[in-house]
Short mmCIF file of C-alpha atoms in Angstrom, two decimals:
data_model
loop_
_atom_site.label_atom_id
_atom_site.label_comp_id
_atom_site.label_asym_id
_atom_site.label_seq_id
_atom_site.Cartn_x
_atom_site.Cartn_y
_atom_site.Cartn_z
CA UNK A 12 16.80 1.59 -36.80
CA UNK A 13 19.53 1.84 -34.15
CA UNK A 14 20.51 -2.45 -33.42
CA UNK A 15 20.46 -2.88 -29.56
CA UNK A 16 24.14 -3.40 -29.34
CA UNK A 17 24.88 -0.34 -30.81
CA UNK A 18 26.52 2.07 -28.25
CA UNK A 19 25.01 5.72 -27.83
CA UNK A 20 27.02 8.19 -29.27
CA UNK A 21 29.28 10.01 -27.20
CA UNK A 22 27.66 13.36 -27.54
CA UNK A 23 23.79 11.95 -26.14
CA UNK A 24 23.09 12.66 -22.24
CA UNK A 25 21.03 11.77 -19.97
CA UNK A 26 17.91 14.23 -20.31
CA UNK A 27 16.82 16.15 -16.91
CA UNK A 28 13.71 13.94 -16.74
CA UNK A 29 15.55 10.73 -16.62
CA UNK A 30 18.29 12.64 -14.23
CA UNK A 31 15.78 13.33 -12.10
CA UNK A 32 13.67 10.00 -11.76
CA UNK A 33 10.84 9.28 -8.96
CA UNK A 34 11.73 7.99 -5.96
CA UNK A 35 11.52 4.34 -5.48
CA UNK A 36 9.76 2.22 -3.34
CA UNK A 37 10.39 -1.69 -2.92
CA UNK A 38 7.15 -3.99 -2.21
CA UNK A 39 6.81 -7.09 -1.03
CA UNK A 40 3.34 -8.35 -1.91
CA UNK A 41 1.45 -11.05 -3.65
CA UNK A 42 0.45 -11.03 -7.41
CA UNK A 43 -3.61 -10.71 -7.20
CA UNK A 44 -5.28 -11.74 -10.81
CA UNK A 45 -8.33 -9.70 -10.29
CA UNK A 46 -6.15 -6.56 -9.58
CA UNK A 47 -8.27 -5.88 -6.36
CA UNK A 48 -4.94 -5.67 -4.36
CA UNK A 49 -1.53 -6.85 -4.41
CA UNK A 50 1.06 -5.99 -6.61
CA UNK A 51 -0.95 -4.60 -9.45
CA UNK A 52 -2.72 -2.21 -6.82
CA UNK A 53 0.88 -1.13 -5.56
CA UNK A 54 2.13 -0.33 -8.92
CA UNK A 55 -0.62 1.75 -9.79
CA UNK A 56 -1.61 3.48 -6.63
CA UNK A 57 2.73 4.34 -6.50
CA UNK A 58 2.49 5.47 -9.35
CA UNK A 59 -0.12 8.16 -9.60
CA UNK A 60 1.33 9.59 -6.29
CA UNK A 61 4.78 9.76 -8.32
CA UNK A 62 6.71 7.03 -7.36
CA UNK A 63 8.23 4.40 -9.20
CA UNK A 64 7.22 0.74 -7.43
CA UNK A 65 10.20 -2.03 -7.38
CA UNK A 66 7.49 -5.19 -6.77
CA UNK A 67 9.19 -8.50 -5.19
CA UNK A 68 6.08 -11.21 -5.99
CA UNK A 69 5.93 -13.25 -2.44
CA UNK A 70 3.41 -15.37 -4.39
CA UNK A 71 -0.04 -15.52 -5.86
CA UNK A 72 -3.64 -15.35 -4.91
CA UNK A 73 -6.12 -17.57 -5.66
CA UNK A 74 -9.15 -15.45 -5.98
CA UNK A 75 -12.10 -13.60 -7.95
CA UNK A 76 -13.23 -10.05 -6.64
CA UNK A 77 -15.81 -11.84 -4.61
CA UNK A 78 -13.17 -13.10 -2.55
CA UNK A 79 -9.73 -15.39 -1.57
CA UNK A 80 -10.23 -19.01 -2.50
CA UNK A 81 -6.57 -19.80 -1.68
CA UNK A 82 -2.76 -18.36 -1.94
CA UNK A 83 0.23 -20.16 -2.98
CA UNK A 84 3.80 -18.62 -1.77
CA UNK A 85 7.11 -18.48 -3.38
CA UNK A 86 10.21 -20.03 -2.36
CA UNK A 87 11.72 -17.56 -0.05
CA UNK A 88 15.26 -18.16 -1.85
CA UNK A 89 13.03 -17.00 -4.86
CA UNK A 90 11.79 -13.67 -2.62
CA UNK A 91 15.52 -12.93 -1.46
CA UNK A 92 16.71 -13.46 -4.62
CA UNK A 93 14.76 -10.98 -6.60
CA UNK A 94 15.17 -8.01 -4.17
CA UNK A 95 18.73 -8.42 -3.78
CA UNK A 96 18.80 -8.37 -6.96
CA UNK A 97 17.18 -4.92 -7.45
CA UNK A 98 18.37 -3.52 -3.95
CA UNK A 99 22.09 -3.82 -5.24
CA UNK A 100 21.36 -1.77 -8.42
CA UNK A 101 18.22 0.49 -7.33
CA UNK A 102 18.08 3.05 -4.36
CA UNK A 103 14.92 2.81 -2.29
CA UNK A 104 13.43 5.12 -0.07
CA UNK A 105 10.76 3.10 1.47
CA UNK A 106 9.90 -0.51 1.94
CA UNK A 107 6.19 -1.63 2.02
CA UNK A 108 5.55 -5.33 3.06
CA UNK A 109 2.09 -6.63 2.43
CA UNK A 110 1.16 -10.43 2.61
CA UNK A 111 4.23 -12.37 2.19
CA UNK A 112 2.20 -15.69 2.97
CA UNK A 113 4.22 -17.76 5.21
CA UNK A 114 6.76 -17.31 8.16
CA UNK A 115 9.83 -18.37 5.58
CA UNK A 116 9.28 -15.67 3.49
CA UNK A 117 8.64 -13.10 6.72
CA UNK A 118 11.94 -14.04 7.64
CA UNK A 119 13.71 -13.24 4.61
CA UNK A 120 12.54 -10.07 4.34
CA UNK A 121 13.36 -9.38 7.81
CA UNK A 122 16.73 -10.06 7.01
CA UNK A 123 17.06 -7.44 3.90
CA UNK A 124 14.74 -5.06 6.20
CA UNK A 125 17.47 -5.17 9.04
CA UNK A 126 20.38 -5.00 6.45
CA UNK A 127 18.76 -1.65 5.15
CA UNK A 128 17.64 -0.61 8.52
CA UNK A 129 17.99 3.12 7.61
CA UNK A 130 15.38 2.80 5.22
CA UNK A 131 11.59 3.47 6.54
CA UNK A 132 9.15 0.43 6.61
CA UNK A 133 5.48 0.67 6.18
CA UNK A 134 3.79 -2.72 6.69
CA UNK A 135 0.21 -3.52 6.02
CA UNK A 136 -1.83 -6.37 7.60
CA UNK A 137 -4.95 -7.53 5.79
CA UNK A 138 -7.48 -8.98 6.78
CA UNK A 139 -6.62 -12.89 7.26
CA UNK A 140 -10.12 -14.41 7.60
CA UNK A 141 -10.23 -16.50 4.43
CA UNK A 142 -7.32 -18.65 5.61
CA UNK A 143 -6.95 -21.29 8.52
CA UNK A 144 -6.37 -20.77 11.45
CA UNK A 145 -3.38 -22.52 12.16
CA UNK A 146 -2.15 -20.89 8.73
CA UNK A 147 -3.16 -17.27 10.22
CA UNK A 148 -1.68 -18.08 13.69
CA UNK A 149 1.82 -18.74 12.17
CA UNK A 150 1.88 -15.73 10.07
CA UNK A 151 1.08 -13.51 12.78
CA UNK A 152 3.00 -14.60 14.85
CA UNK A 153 5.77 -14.52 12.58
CA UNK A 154 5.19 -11.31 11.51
CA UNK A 155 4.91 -9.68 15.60
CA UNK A 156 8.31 -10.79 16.03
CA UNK A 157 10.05 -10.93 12.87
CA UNK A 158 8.44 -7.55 11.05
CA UNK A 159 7.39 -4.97 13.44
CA UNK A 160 10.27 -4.42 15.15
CA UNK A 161 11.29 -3.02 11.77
CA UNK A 162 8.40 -1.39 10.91
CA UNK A 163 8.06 1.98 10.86
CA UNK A 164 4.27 2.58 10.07
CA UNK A 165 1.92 -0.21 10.85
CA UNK A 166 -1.21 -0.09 8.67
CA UNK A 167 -4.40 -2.12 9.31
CA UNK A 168 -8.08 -2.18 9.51
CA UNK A 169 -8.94 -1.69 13.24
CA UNK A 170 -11.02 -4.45 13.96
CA UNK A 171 -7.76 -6.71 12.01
CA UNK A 172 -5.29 -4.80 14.03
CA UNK A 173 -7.88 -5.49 17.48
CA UNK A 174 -7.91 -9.22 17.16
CA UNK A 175 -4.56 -9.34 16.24
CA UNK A 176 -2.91 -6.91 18.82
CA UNK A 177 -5.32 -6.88 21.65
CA UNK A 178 -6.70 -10.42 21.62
CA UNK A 179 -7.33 -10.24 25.41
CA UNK A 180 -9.51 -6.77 25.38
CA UNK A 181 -12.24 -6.61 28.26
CA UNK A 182 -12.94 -3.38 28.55
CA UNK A 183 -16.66 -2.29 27.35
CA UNK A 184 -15.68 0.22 25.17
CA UNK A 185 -13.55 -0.98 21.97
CA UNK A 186 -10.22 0.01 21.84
CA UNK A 187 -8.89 3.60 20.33
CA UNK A 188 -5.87 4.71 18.41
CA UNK A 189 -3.71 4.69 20.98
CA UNK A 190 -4.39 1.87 22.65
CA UNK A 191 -3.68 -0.17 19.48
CA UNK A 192 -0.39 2.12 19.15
CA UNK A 193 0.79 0.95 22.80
CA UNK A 194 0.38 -1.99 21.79
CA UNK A 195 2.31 -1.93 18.69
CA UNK A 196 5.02 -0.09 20.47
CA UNK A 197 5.42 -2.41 22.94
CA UNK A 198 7.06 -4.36 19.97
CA UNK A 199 8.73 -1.72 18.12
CA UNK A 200 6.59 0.26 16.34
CA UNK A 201 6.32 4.14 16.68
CA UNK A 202 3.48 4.57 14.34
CA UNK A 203 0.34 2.92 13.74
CA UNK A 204 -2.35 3.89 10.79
CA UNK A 205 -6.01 2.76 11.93
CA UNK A 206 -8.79 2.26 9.69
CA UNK A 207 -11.87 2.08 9.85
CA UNK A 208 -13.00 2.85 12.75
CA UNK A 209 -17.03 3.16 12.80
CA UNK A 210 -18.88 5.87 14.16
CA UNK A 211 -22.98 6.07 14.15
CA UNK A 212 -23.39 9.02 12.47
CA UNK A 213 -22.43 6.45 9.01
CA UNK A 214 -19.03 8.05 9.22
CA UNK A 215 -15.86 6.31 9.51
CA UNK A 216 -12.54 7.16 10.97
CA UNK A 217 -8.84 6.84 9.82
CA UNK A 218 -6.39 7.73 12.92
CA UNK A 219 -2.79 7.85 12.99
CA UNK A 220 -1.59 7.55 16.31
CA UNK A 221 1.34 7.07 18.28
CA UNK A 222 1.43 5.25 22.10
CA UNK A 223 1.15 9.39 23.29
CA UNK A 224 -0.80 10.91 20.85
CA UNK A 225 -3.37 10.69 17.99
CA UNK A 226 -1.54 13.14 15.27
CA UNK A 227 -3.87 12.88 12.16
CA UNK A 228 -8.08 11.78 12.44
CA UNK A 229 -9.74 12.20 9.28
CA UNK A 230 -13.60 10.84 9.04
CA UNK A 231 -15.60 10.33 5.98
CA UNK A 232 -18.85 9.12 4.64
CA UNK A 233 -19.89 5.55 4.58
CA UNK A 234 -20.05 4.23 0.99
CA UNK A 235 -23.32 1.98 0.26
CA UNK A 236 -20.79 -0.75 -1.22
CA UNK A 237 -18.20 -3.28 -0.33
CA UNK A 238 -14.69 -2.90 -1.57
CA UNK A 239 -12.08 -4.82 -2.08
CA UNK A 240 -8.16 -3.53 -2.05
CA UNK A 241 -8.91 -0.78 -0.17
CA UNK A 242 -5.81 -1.79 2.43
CA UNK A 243 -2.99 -1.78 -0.60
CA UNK A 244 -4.67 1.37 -1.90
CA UNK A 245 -3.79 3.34 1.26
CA UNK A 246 -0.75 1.72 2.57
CA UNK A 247 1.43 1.44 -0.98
CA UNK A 248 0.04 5.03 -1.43
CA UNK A 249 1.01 6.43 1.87
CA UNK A 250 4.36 4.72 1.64
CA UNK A 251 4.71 6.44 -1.72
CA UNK A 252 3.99 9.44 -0.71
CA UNK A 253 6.78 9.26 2.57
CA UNK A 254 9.38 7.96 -0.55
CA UNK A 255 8.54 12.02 -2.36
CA UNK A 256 9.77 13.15 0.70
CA UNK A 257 6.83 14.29 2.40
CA UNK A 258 5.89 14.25 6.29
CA UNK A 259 4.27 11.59 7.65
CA UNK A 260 1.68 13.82 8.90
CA UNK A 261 0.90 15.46 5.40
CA UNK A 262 1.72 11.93 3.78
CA UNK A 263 -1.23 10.73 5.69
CA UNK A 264 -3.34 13.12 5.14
CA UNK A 265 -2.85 12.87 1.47
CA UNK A 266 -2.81 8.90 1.10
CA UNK A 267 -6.22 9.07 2.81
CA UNK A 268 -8.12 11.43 0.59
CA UNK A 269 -6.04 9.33 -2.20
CA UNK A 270 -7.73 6.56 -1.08
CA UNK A 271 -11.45 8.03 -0.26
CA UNK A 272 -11.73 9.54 -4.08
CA UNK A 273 -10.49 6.08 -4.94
CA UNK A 274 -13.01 4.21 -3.60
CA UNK A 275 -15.85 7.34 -4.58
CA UNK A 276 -14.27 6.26 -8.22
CA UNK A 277 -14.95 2.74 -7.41
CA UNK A 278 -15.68 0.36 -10.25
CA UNK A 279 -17.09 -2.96 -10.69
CA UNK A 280 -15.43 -5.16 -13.18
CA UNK A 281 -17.36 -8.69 -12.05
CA UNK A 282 -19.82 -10.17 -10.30
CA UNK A 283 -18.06 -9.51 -7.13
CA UNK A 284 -16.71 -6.04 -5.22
CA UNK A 285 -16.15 -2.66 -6.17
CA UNK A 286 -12.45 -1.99 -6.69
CA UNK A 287 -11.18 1.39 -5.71
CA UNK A 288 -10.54 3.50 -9.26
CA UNK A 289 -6.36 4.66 -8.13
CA UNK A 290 -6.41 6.74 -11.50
CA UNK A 291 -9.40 9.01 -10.55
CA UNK A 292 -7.56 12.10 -11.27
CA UNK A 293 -7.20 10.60 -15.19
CA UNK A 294 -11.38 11.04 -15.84
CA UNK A 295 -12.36 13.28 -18.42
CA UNK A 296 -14.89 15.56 -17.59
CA UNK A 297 -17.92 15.97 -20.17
CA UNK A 298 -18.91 19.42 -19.60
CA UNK A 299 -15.51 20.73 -20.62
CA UNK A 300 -16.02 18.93 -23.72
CA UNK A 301 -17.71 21.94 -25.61
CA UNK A 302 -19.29 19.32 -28.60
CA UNK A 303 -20.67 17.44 -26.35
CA UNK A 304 -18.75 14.39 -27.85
CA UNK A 305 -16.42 12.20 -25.66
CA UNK A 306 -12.92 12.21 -26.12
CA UNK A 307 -9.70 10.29 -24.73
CA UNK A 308 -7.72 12.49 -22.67
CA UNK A 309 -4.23 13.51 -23.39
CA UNK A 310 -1.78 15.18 -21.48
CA UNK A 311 -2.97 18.64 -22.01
CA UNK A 312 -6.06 17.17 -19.70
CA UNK A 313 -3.27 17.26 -17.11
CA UNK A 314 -2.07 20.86 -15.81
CA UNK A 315 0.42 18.72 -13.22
CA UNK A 316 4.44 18.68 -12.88
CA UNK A 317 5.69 14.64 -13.83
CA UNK A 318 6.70 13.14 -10.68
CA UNK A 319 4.34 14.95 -8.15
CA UNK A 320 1.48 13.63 -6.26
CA UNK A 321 -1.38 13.43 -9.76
CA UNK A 322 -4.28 14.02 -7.05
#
């Protein structure tokens, strides 16, 4: 065995698979032990859409897949420290933000988010309703005026992004795509992904929509179940997806049948919610299995080029 000080010898190069590596994509999210959402999800979900996930921890949730008891945030020295640290040595494409947990550490990204202004930023806003108020108050208002006039694409579910953007709503009918796109623009951001939207026919909307226009609507079929880490699914995935170079129109497209087959993949590994399944595309089907017997899969399962979108 070759001792890890040993140099290569001269006449070993780089093969064309390391040569050509996956784009990368920089994330600043919390760690979440269930693996619901957070980091974890990120990773994964970049992953099987062919990028390669650089994840900054912002710090760590307290929770079960039943839900958020409490979160505890890093240092933001500790935040700015890591992705310097990475941004200096790695080239990134995109830059997703999740929940950074306090106004310190919005601020610190901010400030590598401005220094690296000509890379994209898709931000996601959860759903803050396990927190206090006066907790939730400070981080959004933190993040209006510290984050979105960087971001790029906002993502969020559309009663979240409601409350949040258009607290003093009084029209009778609930607000659209593109009113919750004005309203993000009027702070600096020229996209805005919208989930969720319900419809009574048990279908539910996904827009992306600009302050002019709605450019993608996709609707799909209520599941019977309650998920959790649906939000990190879609916006890490879309964000990976921008970092392979596609559109944002065919990005979106993509990141939102990601996530549906995700969540139709859905498994249960407590007592709590179903957690979307991001490596759907890796199930063996039975009835190709001519013995009827099960069988791991291997990589002849997979007729797919390394590095492109696995769905």
């Amino acid at each position: 065995m070759t001792p890890e000080n040993t140099p290569l010898s001269h006449d070993v190069t780089l093969s064309d698979e390391v040569a050509s590596a996956p784009p990368c994509v920089l994330v600043f999210n919390a760690n979440d032990p269930c693996g619901a959402g957070g980091l974890s999800a990120d990773v994964l979900a970049s992953a099987s859409v062919g990028a390669h996930a650089l994840p900054v921890v912002t710090g760590a949730y307290m929770r079960d897949t039943a839900e958020i008891f409490d979160h505890i945030a890093f240092d933001e020295e500790a935040v700015t420290e890591q992705a310097r640290s990475v941004l200096e040595d790695v080239s990134v494409q995109v830059i997703k933000v999740g929940f950074c947990g306090n106004p310190e550490n919005l601020s610190a990204i901010a400030e590598i988010t401005t220094d690296y202004a000509e890379v994209p930023v898709v931000a996601y806003m959860p759903n803050l309703s396990w927190w206090e108020d006066e907790h939730i108050d400070a981080y959004l208002d933190a993040f209006r005026e510290l984050i979105l006039p960087q971001t790029t694409v906002l993502v969020g579910n559309h009663n979240t992004l409601w409350r949040w953007l258009l607290p003093d709503w009084d029209q009778t009918r609930s607000p659209g795509p593109r009113d919750l796109a004005r309203a993000a623009a009027d702070m600096g951001v020229p996209y805005v992904l919208v989930t969720g939207i319900n419809h009574p026919d048990q279908q539910v909307e996904n827009a992306l929509a600009t302050a002019h226009t709605v450019m993608v609507s996709e609707r799909f079929e209520r599941f019977d179940a309650v998920f959790a880490g649906a939000g990190d699914t879609l916006s890490i995935t879309l964000a990976a997806l921008l970092a392979t170079g596609t559109d944002l129109e065919a990005a979106t497209h993509e990141a939102l049948h990601f996530l549906d087959q995700s969540l139709n993949s859905g498994f249960r590994p407590g007592m709590g919610h179903v957690l979307p399944d991001r490596l759907f595309w890796a199930e063996v089907d039975d009835e190709d299995n001519d013995d009827g017997e099960e069988r791991p899969a291997t990589a002849e399962d997979f007729s797919l080029p390394r590095f492109e979108t696995k769905h």
